[in-house]
Structure formats: structure tokens, C-alpha cells
Coordinates of C-alpha atoms in Angstrom, one line a residue:
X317 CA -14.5 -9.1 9.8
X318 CA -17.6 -10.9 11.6
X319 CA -16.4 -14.3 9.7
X320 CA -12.9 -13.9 11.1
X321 CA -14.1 -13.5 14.4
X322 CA -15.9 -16.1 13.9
X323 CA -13.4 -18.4 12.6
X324 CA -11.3 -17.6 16.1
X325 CA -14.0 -18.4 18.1
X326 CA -15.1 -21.4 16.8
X327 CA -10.9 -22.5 16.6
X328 CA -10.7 -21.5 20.2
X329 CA -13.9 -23.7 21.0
X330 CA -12.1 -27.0 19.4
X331 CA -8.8 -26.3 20.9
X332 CA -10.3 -26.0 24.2
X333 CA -13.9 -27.3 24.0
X334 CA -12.6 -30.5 23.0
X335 CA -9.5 -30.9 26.0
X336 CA -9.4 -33.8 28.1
X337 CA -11.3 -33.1 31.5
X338 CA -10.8 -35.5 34.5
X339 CA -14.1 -36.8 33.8
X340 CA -13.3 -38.3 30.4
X341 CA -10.2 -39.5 31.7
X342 CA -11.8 -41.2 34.5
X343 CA -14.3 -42.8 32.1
X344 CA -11.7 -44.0 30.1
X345 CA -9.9 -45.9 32.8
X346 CA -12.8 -46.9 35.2
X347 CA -11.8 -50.0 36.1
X348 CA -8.1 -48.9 37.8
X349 CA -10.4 -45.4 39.1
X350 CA -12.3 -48.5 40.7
X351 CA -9.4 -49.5 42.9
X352 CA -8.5 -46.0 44.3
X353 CA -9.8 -45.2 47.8
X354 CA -12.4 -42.5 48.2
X355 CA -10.1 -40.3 49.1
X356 CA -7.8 -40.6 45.8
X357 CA -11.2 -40.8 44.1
X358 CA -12.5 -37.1 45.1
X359 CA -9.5 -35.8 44.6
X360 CA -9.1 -37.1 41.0
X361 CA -12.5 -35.9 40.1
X362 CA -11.3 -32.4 41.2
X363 CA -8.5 -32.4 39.4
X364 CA -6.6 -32.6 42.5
X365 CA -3.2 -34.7 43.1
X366 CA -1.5 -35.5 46.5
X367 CA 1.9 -36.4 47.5
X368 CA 2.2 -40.3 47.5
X369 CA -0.3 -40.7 43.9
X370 CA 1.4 -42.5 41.2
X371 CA 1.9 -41.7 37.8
X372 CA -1.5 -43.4 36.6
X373 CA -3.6 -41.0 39.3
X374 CA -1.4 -37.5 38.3
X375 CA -2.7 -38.5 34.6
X376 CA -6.2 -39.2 35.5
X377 CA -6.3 -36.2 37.6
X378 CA -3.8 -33.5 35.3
X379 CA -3.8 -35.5 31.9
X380 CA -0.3 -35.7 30.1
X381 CA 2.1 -33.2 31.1
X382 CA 3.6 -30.9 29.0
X383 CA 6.9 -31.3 29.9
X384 CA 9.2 -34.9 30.9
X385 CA 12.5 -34.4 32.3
X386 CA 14.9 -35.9 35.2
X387 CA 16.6 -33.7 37.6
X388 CA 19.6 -34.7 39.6
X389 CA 19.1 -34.0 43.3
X390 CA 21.3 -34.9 46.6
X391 CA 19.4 -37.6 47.2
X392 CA 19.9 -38.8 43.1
X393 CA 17.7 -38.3 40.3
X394 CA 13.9 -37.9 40.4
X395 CA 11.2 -37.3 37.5
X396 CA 9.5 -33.9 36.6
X397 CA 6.7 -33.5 35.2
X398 CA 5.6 -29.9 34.2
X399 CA 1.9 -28.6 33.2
X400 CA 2.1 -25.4 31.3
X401 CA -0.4 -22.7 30.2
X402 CA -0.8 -21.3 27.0
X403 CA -0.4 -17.1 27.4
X404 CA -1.9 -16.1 24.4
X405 CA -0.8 -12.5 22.5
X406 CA -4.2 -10.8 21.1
X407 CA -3.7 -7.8 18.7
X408 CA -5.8 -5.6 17.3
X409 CA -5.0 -3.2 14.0
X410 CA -7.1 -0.3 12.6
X411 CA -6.1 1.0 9.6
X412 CA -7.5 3.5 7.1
X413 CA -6.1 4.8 3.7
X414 CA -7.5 7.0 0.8
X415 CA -5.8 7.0 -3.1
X416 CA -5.5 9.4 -6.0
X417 CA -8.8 7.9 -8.0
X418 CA -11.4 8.9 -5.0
X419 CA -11.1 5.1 -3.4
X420 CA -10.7 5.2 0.1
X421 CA -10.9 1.6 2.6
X422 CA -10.9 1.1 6.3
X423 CA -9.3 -1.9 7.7
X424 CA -9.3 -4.1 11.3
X425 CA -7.6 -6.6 12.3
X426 CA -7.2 -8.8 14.7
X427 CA -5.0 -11.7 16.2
X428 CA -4.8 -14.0 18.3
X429 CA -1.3 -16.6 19.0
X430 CA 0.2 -18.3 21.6
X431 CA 3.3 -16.1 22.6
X432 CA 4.7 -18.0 25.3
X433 CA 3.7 -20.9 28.0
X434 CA 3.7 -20.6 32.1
X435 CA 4.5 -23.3 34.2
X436 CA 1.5 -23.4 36.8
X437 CA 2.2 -27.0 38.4
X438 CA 5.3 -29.2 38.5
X439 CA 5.2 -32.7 40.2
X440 CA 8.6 -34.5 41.1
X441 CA 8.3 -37.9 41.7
X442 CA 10.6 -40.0 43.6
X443 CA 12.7 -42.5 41.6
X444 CA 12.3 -45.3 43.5
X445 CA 8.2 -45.4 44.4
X446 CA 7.6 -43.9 41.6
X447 CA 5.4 -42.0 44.1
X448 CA 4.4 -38.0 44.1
X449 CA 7.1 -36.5 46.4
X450 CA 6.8 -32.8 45.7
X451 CA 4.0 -30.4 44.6
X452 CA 5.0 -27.3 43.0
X453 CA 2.3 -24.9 42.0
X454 CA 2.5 -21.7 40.7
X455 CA -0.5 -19.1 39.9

């Protein structure tokens, strides 16, 4: 049991350990993080994104969304970009059982899988600029 536990942990720490953070993102594009004002530059190091940031800045600041898609509007069609969190299902088992030739055995299990995602920030960018126009966030 302590080596499956083990096993999730350490799984856990490489599947989120090992995510893209704002920092490496920034490091990996220094020279357009360069050409930001300071403002656009705080922000982005916070993770932050304001209406009017391109495309470029949401990824520095956010990474890659989960989800790309169009939505027709009124005012014609705009991009959506939706970041998502994993809600993970843990379970836990006990079991015990005894047979007919005096054995007996106790059992535990437990599990851990993502059961569904949750949308916690969509950003709709106008069509035309190519420009932030909306902020949705949801917590």
C-alpha cells in the first residue's frame, strides 16, 4: 500500500510539478516580454491578463488554453478561449475477507482520476484587434 501511495504522489508531482508557470513562459519569450510596458509586465508575472492584451500576452500570462472555439455574437463572431480545472474523484476501499483453509486478508485501496473539468476563466477576444475584449472568471 505505501508504494502505491507513493506512486500517486510522485505521478501527481510530474503532472503538476512540472506545469508551465508564467515564469518559464516569460523566460522562454524574453525578448517580446521585453517590449511590453510595466504595466503588461506585472501583470504577466502574476498570472494576470487585462482587457486590450493580445493573444501572445494571455499565453505568457495563462499558457495554452484548454479549449479554442468561435462564438457568433450580434456584433459577429469573436474567439474563446477557455482554461479549465482538473476536479479530480479520490476513492478509497477497505475490504476484508476470511476462507474455508484458515486464510484470511485485509485489503485498501485507493484512487485517484480526473472525473470532470471546471471552466474557471474564459477570455473572448475581438475578431478584428485580435484584442482581449471580455474576462469571464469563475471560482
Amino acid at each position: 500500500m505505501k508504494a502505491r501511495i507513493f506512486t500517486i504522489i510522485i505521478a501527481a508531482f510530474f503532472v503538476f510539478g512540472c506545469s508551465s508557470t508564467p515564469k518559464n513562459r516569460i523566460s522562454e519569450n524574453e525578448a517580446l516580454f521585453n517590449t511590453y510596458t510595466p504595466a503588461e509586465k506585472r501583470l504577466i508575472r502574476m498570472g494576470e491578463i487585462a482587457v486590450g492584451f493580445d493573444q501572445d500576452q494571455v499565453r505568457m500570462a495563462l499558457g495554452d488554453p484548454s479549449r479554442e472555439a468561435t462564438s457568433d455574437t450580434a456584433s459577429g463572431k469573436q474567439i474563446v478561449w477557455e482554461y479549465t480545472e482538473i476536479k479530480p474523484k479520490l476513492g478509497f476501499s477497505l475490504g476484508a475477507a476470511t476462507g474455508t483453509w484458515k486464510a484470511s486478508g485485509v485489503g485498501v485501496g485507493v484512487t485517484a482520476r480526473p472525473d470532470k473539468s471546471k471552466v474557471i476563466k474564459r477570455v473572448i477576444f475581438d475578431r478584428v484587434t485580435g484584442e482581449v475584449s471580455k474576462i469571464d472568471s469563475y471560482n
